Tab-separated table of C-alpha atoms and ligand atoms in Angstrom:
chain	number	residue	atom	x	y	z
A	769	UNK	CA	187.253	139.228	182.970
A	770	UNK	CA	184.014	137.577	181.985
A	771	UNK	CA	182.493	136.639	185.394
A	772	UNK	CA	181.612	140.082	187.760
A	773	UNK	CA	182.321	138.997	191.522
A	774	UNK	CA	179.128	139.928	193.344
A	775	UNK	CA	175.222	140.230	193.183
A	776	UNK	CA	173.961	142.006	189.885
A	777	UNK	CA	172.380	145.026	191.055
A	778	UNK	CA	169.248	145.496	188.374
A	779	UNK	CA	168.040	148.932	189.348
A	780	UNK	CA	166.484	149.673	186.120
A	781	UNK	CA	163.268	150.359	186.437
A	782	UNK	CA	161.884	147.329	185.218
A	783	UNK	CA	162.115	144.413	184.490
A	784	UNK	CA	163.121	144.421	188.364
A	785	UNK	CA	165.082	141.971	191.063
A	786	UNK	CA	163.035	138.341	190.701
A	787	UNK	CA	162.342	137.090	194.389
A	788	UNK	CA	163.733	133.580	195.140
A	789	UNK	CA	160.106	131.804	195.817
A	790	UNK	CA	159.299	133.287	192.798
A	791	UNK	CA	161.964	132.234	190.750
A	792	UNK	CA	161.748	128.654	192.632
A	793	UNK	CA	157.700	128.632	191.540
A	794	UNK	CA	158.723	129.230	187.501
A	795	UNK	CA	161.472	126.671	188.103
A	796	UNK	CA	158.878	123.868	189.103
A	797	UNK	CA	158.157	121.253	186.159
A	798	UNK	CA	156.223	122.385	183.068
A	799	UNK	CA	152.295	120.848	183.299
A	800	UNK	CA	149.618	119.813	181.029
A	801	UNK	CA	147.787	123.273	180.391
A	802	UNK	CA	145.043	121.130	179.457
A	803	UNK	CA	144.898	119.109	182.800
A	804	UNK	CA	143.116	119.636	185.811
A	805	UNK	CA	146.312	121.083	187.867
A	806	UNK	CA	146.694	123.785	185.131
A	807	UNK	CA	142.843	124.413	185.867
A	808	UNK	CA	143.219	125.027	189.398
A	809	UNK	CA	146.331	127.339	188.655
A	810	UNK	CA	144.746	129.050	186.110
A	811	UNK	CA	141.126	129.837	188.416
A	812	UNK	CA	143.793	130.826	191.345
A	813	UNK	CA	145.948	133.580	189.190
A	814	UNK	CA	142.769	135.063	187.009
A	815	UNK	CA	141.247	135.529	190.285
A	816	UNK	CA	144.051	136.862	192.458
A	817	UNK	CA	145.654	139.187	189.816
A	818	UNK	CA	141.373	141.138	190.215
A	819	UNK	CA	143.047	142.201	193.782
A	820	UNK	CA	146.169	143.745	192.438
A	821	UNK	CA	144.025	146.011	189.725
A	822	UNK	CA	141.695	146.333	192.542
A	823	UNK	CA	138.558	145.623	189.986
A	824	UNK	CA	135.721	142.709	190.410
A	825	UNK	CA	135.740	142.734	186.120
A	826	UNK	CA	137.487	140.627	184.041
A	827	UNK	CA	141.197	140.573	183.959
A	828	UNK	CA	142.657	139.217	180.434
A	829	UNK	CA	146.267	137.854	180.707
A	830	UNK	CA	148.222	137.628	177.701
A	831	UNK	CA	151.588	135.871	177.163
A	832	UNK	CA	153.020	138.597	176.019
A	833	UNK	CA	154.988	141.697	177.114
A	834	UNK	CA	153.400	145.305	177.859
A	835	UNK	CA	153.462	146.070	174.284
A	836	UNK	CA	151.181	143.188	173.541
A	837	UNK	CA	148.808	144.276	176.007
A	838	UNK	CA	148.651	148.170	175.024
A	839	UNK	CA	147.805	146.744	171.955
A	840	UNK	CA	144.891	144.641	173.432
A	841	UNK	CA	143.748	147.435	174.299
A	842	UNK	CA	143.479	149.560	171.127
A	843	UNK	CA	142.101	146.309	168.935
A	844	UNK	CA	139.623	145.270	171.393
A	845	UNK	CA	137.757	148.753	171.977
A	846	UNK	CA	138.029	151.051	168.692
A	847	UNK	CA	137.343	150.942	164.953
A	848	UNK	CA	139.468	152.061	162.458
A	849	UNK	CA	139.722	155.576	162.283
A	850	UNK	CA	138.525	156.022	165.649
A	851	UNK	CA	139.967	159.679	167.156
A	852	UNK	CA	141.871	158.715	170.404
A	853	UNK	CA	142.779	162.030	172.621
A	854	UNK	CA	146.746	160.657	173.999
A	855	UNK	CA	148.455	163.111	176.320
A	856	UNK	CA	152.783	163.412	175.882
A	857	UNK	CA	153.718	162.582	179.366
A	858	UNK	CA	157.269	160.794	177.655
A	859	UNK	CA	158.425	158.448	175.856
A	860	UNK	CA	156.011	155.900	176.812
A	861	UNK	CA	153.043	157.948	175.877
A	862	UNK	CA	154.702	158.397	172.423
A	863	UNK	CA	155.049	154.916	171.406
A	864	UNK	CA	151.655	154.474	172.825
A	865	UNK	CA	150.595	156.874	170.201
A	866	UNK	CA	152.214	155.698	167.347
A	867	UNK	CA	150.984	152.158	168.161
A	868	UNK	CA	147.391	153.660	167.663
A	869	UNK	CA	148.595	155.107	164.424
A	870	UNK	CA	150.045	152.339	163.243
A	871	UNK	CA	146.710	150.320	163.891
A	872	UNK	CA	144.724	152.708	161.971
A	873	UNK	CA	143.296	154.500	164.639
A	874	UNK	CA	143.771	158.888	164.708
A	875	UNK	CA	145.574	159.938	167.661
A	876	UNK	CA	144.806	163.869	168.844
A	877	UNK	CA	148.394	163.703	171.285
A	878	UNK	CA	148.391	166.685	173.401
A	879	UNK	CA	151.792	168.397	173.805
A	880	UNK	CA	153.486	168.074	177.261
A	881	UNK	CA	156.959	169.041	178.310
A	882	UNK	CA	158.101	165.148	179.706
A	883	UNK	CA	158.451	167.034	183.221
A	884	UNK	CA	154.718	166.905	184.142
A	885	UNK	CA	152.195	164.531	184.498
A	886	UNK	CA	148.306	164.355	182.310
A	887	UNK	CA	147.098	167.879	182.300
A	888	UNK	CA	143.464	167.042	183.321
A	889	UNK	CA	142.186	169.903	182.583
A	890	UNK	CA	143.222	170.152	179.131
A	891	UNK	CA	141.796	166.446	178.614
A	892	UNK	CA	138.692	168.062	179.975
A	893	UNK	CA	138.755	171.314	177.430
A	894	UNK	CA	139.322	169.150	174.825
A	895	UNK	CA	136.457	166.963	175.116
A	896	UNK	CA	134.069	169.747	175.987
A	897	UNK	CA	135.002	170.693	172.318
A	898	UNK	CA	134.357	167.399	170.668
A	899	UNK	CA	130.698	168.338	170.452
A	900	UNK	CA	130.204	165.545	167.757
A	901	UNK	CA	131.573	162.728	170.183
A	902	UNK	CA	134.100	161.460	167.625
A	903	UNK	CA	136.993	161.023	170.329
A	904	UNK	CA	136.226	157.117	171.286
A	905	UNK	CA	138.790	156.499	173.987
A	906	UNK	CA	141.240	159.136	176.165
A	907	UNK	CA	144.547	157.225	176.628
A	908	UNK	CA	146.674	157.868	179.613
A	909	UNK	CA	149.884	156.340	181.250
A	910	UNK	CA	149.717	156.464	184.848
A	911	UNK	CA	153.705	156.616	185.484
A	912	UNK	CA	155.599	157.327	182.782
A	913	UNK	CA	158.810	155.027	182.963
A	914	UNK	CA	160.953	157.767	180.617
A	915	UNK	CA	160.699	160.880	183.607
A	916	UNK	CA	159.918	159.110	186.646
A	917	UNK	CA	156.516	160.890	186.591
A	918	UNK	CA	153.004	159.781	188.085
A	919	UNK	CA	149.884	161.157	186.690
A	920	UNK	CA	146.689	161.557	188.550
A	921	UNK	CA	144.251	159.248	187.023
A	922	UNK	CA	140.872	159.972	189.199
A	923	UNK	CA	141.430	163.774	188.267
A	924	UNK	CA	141.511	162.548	184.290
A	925	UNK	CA	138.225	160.541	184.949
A	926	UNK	CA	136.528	163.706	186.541
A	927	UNK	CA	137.754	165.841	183.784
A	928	UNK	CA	136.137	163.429	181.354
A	929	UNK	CA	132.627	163.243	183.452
A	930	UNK	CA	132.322	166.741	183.801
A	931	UNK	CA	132.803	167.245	180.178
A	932	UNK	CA	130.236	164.710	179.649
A	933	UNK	CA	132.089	162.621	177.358
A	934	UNK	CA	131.190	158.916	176.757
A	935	UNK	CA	134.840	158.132	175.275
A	936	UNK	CA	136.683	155.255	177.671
A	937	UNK	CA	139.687	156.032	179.730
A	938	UNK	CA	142.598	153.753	179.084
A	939	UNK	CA	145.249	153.460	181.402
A	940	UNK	CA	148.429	152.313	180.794
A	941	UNK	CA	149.859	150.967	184.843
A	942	UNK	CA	153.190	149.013	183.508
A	943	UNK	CA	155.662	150.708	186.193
A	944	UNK	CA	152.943	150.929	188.819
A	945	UNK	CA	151.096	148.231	189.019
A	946	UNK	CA	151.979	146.496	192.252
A	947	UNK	CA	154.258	149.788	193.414
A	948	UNK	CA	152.147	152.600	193.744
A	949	UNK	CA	148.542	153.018	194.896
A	950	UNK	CA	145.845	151.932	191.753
A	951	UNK	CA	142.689	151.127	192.022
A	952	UNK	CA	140.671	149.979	188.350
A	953	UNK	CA	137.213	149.625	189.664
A	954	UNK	CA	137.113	152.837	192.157
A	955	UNK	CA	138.953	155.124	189.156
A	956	UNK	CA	136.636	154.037	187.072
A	957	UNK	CA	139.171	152.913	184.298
A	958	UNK	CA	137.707	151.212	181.437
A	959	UNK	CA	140.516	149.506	180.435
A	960	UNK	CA	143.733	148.705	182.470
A	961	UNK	CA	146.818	147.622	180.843
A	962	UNK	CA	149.785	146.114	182.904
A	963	UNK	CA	153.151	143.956	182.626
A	964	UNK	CA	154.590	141.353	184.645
A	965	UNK	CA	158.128	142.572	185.107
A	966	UNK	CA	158.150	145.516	187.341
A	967	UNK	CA	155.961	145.650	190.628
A	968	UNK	CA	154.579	142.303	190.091
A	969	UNK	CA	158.352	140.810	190.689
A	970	UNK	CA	158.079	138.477	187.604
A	971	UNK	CA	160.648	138.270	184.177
A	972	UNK	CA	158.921	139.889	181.593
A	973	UNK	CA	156.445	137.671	179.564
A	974	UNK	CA	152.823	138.539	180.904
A	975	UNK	CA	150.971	141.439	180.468
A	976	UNK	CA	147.156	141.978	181.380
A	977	UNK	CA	144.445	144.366	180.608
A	978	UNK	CA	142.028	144.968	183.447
A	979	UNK	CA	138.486	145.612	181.511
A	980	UNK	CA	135.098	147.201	182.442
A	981	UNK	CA	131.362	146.465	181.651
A	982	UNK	CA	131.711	149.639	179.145
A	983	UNK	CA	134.632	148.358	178.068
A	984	UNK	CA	133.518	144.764	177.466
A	985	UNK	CA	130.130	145.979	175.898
A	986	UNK	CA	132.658	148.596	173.518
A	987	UNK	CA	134.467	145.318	171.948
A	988	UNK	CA	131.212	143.796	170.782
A	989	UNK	CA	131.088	146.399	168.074
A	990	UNK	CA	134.751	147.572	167.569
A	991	UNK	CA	136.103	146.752	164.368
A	992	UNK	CA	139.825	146.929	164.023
A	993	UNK	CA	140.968	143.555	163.451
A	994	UNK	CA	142.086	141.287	165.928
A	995	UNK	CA	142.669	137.588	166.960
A	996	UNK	CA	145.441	136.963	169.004
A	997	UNK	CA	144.331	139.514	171.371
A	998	UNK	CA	140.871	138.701	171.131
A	999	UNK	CA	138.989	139.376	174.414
A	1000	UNK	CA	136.021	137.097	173.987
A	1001	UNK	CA	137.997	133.845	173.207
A	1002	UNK	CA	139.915	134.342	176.612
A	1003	UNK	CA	137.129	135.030	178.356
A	1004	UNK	CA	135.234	131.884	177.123
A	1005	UNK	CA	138.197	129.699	177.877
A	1006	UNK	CA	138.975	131.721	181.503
A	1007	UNK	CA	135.873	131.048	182.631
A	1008	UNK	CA	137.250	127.390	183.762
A	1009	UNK	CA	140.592	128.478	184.617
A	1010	UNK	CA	142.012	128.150	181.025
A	1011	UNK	CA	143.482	129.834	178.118
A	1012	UNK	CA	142.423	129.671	174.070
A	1013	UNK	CA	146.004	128.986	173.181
A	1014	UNK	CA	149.449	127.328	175.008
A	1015	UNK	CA	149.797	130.291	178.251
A	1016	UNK	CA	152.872	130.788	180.175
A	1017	UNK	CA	152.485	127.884	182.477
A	1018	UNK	CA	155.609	128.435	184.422
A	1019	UNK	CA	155.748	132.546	184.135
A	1020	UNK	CA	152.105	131.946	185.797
A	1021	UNK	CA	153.455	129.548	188.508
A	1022	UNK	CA	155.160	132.337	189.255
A	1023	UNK	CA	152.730	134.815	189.269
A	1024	UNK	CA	150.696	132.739	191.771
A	1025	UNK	CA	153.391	133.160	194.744
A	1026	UNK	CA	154.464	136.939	193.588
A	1027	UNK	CA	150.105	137.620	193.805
A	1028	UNK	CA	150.716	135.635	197.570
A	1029	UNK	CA	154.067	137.657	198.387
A	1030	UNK	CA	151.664	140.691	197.802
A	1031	UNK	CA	148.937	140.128	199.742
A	1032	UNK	CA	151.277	138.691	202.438
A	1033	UNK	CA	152.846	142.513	202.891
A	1034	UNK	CA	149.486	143.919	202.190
A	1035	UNK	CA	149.331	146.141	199.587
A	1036	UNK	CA	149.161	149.609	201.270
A	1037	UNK	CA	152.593	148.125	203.157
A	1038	UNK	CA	153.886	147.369	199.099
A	1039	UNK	CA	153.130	151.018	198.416
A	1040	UNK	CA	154.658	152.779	202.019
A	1041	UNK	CA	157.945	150.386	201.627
A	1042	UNK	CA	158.038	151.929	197.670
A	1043	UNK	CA	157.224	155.935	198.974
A	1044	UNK	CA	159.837	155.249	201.229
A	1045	UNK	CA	162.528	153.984	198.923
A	1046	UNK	CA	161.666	156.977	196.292
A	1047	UNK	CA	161.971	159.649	198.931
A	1048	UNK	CA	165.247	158.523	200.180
A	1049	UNK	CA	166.621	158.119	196.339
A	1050	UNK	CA	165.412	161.778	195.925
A	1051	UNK	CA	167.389	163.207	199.405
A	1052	UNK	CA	170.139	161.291	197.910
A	1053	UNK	CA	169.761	163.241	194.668
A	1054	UNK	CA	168.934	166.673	196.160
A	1055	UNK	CA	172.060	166.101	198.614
A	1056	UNK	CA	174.638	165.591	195.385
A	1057	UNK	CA	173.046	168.864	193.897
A	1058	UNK	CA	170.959	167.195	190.804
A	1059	UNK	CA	167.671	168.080	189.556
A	1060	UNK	CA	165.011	165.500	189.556
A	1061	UNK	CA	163.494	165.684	185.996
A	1062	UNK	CA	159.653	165.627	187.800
A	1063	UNK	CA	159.084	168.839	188.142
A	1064	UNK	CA	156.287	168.765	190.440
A	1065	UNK	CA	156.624	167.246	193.873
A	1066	UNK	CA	152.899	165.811	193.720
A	1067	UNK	CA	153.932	163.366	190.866
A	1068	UNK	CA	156.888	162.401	191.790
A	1069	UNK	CA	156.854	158.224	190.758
A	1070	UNK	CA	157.404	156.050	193.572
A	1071	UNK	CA	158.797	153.456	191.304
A	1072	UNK	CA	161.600	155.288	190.247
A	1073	UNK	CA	163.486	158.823	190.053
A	1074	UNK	CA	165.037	160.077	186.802
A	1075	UNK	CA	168.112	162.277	187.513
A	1076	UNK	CA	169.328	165.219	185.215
A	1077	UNK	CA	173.233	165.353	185.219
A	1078	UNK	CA	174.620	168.737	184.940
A	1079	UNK	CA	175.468	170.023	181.643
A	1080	UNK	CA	178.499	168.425	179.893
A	1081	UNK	CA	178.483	165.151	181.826
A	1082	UNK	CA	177.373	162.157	179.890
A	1083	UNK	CA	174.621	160.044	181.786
A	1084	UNK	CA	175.869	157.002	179.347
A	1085	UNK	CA	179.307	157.004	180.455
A	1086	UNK	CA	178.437	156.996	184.598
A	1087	UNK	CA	175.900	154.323	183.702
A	1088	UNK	CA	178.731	152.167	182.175
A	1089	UNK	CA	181.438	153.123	184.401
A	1090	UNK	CA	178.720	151.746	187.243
A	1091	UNK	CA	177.935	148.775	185.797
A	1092	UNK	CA	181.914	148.032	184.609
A	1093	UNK	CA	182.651	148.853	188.859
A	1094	UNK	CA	179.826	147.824	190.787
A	1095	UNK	CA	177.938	145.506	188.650
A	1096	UNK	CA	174.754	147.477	188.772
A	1097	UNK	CA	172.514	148.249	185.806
A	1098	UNK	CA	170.670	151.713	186.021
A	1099	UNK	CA	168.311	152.760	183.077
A	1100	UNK	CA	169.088	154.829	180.390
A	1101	UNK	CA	167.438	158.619	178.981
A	1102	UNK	CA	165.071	157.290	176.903
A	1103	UNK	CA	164.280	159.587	173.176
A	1104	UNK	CA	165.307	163.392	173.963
A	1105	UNK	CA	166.642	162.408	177.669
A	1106	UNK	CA	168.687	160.116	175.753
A	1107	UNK	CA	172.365	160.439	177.487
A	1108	UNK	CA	170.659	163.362	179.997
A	1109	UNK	CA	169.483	161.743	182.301
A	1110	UNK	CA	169.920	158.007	184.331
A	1111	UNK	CA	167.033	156.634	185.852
A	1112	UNK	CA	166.992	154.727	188.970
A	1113	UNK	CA	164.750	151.627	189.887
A	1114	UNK	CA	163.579	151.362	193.306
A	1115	UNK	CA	160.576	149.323	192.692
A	1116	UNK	CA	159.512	145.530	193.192
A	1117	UNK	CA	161.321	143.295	195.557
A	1118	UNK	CA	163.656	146.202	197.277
A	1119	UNK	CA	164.632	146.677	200.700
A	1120	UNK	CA	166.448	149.372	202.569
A	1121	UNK	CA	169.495	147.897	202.462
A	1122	UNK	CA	169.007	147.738	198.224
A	1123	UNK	CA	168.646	151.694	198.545
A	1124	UNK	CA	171.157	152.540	200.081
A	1125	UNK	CA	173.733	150.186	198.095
A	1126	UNK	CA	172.410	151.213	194.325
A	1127	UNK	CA	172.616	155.049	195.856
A	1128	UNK	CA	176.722	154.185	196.913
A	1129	UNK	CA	176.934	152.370	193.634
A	1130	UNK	CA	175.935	155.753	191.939
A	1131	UNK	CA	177.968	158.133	194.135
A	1132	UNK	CA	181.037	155.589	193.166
A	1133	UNK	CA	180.406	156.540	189.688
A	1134	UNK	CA	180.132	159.488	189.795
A	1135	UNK	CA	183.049	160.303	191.720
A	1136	UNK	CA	184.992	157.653	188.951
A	1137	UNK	CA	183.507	160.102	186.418
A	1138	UNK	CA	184.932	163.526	187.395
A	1139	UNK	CA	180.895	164.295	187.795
A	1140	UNK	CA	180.670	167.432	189.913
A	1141	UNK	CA	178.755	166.585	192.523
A	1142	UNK	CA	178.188	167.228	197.001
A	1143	UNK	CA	179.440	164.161	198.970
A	1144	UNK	CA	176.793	162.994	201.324
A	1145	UNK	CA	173.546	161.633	199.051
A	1146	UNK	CA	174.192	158.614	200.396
A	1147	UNK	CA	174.013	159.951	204.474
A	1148	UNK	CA	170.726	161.985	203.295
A	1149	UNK	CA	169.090	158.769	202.701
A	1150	UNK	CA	170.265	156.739	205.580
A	1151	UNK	CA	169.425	159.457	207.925
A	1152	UNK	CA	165.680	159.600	206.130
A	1153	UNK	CA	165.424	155.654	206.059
A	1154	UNK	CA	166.457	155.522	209.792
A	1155	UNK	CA	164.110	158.101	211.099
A	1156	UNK	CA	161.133	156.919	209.482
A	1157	UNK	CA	160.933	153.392	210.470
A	1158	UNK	CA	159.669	151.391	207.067
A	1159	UNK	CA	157.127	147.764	208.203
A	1160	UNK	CA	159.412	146.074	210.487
A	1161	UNK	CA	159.056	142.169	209.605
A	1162	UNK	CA	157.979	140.106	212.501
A	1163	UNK	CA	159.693	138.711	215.108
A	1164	UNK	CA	160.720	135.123	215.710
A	1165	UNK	CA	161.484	135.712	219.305
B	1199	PLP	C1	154.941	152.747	181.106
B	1199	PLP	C2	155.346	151.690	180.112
B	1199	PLP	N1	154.501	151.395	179.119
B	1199	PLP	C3	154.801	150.449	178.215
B	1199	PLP	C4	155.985	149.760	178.246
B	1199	PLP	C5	156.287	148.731	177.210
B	1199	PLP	O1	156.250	147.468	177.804
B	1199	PLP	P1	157.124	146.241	177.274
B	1199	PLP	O2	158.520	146.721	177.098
B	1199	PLP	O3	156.950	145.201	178.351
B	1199	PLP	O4	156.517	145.800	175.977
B	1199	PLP	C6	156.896	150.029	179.270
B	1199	PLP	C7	158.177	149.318	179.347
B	1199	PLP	O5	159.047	149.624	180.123
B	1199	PLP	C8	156.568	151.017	180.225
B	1199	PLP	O6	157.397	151.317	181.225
C-alpha cells in the first residue's frame, strides 16, 4: 500500500508541521525580485525577522539551509588559522567543529558527555588561560538537536567577560529560534545563526545569522575566503529591501505570515505553549519508565525530548514500526545515540491535541515492539496538559 490513510504526523524535531497560511503564502505566484512588490516584501521580512532574534543589528538571510549559515558565520568573522574554543554538547556541536576545520580555522573542542549543556565555567578557565588572546571566537549551540539539551547562553557570555576575553560568542539557535526564550541583543551574542524549518514553521531553505557591531566591525578584517556568504554585499543590497543574488521569493512569502503568526501569539505565549508541550512529553516518558538523555532538569530543551530505550531494544525498529502504523515520523539517535535513543519533536506549529496523539502514536509502538514499558505516559500528560491550562484562543461568542 503506497498511500498511508491519515495526517502525516512529522514529530521530528525539525523541519516541523508547515501551518496552512503559511503554506498558502509560499503557494502565491513567483514575483519579480527586482520589482517594487519584492521591495516591499523584502523591507517587511529583514525587518520583522530583528524581533524574532530580539536584536536592533543587522539580520543576514541566506537561501540556504542551517549549514549555510553556520558557515556564514565562520567565513565572515575569522582568518585562517584562527583558534576557535567549540564546546561538545552533541552531534551538532561536532559538525560545527569540523566545519571550522574544514575551513581552515583551529578548533580547541572541549569534551562533554552529550547529556549536559556548555560548561560555562570551563569556557571561562579556558580563556583566562589564553593569555596571548589567540582564541578569536567561542562557538556555542544553544539547543543541541542530537540530546534534546538547552545550554545557558548569558552564563557563557559572563564567563567570557569575566575572563576578559575579546573573542566573539557565536551562537548556533537552529532548534530554538522561535521555540524557546532568545534574546541576540540582551545576550550579547555577536553572531546568531538560525534556520527556517523548525520554530519559524517554514520548509527548510532559509537560514539567517543575526550580527553585532563587533561582529560587523570583525568581518572588515577577517580573511578566510568568502563570496557567497559575503556579509557586506547583502547588506548593501538589504538596505532597500533586496538581495545581491535571486532570494527565496516564495520561502520568504512565507516567512512574512509565519513572522505575523508569531507576533500574533506573542512570543512569550510561543515559548509557554512549547514549555508546556515538553513537560507533558517528559511525564509521558517518566510514566513508561525511560530516561530522558538530559541529564539536568535546568536544560531540559523545550523543543524536543530525546528518550533512551532500555538496553536491548532498538530505537530504529519502534521508529519504523511507528511510522509503518501510525504514519508518524520521530527522529533518529544521531552519531553514538545512533539506534539508542528516538527523539521527539514538539516544537513549531503544535497544539495539545498534537501531544497527546504523537505520545499514543509512541506508546502504540512500543507496545507493537515487545518494548518493556508502564502503561499510562499517555494519562501523565493529559492529566498535566489539563491542569495547567495552556493560552486559551479567543472567543467568538
Ligand atoms: C542545532 C542544529 N544546528 C545545525 C543544524 C544543521 O542545519 P541544516 O540541516 O538546516 O543545514 C541542525 C539541523 O537539524 C541543528 O539542529
Amino acid at each position: 500500500m503506497s498511500h498511508q490513510p491519515g495526517r502525516h504526523f512529522l514529530q521530528i524535531p525539525g523541519p516541523t508541521n508547515t501551518p496552512l497560511p503559511v503554506l498558502a503564502a509560499i503557494a502565491k505566484p513567483t514575483i519579480d525580485h527586482r520589482g517594487p512588490e519584492f521591495g516591499r516584501l523584502g523591507r517587511e521580512v529583514l525587518d520583522g525577522i530583528k524581533t524574532i532574534f530580539r536584536t536592533s543589528q543587522p539580520v543576514i538571510i541566506y537561501p540556504a539551509s542551517g549549514t549555510g549559515a553556520w558557515e556564514a558565520a565562520l567565513v565572515n568573522t575569522l582568518s585562517p588559522g584562527d583558534k576557535v574554543l567549540m564546546f561538545e554538547t552533541g552531534w551538532f556541536a561536532t559538525l560545527w567543529s569540523r566545519m571550522a576545520t574544514k575551513l581552515g580555522l583551529q578548533p580547541e573542542f572541549l569534551k562533554g558527555d552529550w547529556r549536559s549543556g556548555v560548561d560555562a565555567a570551563a569556557i571561562e578557565a579556558r580563556l583566562a588561560e589564553d593569555k596571548a588572546r589567540a582564541i578569536k571566537a567561542v562557538c556555542v549551540v544553544h539547543n543541541e538537536t542530537s540530546t534534546g539539551v538547552t545550554s545557558n547562553i548569558p552564563a557563557v557570555r559572563r564567563a567570557i567577560d569575566r575572563a576578559n576575553h575579546p573573542a566573539l560568542l557565536l551562537v548556533d539557535t537552529i532548534s530554538s529560534l522561535g521555540s524557546i526564550d532568545y534574546r541576540h541583543e540582551e545576550w550579547g551574542v555577536d553572531v546568531t545563526v538560525g534556520g527556517s524549518q523548525k520554530g519559524l514553521m517554514l520548509p527548510p531553505g532559509l537560514s539567517f545569522n543575526a550580527i553585532s557591531e563587533k561582529a560587523l566591525a570583525a568581518s572588515r578584517t577577517a580573511k578566510l575566503p568568502r563570496s557567497f556568504w559575503d556579509w557586506h554585499e547583502m547588506l548593501a543590497a538589504n538596505a532597500n529591501g533586496y538581495f545581491p543574488y535571486t532570494p527565496s521569493t516564495n520561502l520568504l512569502q512565507g516567512l512574512k505570515v509565519a513572522i505575523d503568526m508569531l507576533h500574533d501569539e506573542g512570543l512569550d505565549n510561543v515559548f509557554r505553549r512549547h514549555d508546556r508541550a515538553a513537560e507533558a512529553t517528559r511525564r509521558a516518558v517518566r510514566h513508561w519508565g525511560f530516561e530522558i538523555q538530559c541529564r539536568n532538569e535546568h536544560e531540559y530543551s523545550s523543543s524536543l525530548t530525546a528518550v533512551r530505550l532500555p538496553e536491548g531494544h532498538s530505537a530504529d525498529a519502534l521508529r519504523a514500526e511507528i511510522l509503518a502504523r501510525c504514519n508518524m515520523s520521530l527522529g533518529n539517535g544521531l552519531g553514538p545515540l545512533a539506534d539508542r535513543v528516538f527523539r521527539i519533536g514538539h516544537l513549531g506549529d503544535f497544539h495539545d491535541l498534537m501531544v497527546t496523539g504523537t505520545l499514543s502514536g509512541v506508546e502504540i509502538g512500543l507496545k507493537a515492539c515487545g518494548v518493556p514499558y508502564r502503561p499510562g505516559g499517555v494519562e501523565a500528560a493529559m492529566a498535566y496538559l489539563a491542569g495547567n491550562a495552556g493560552p486559551v484562543a479567543q472567543r467568538a461568542d
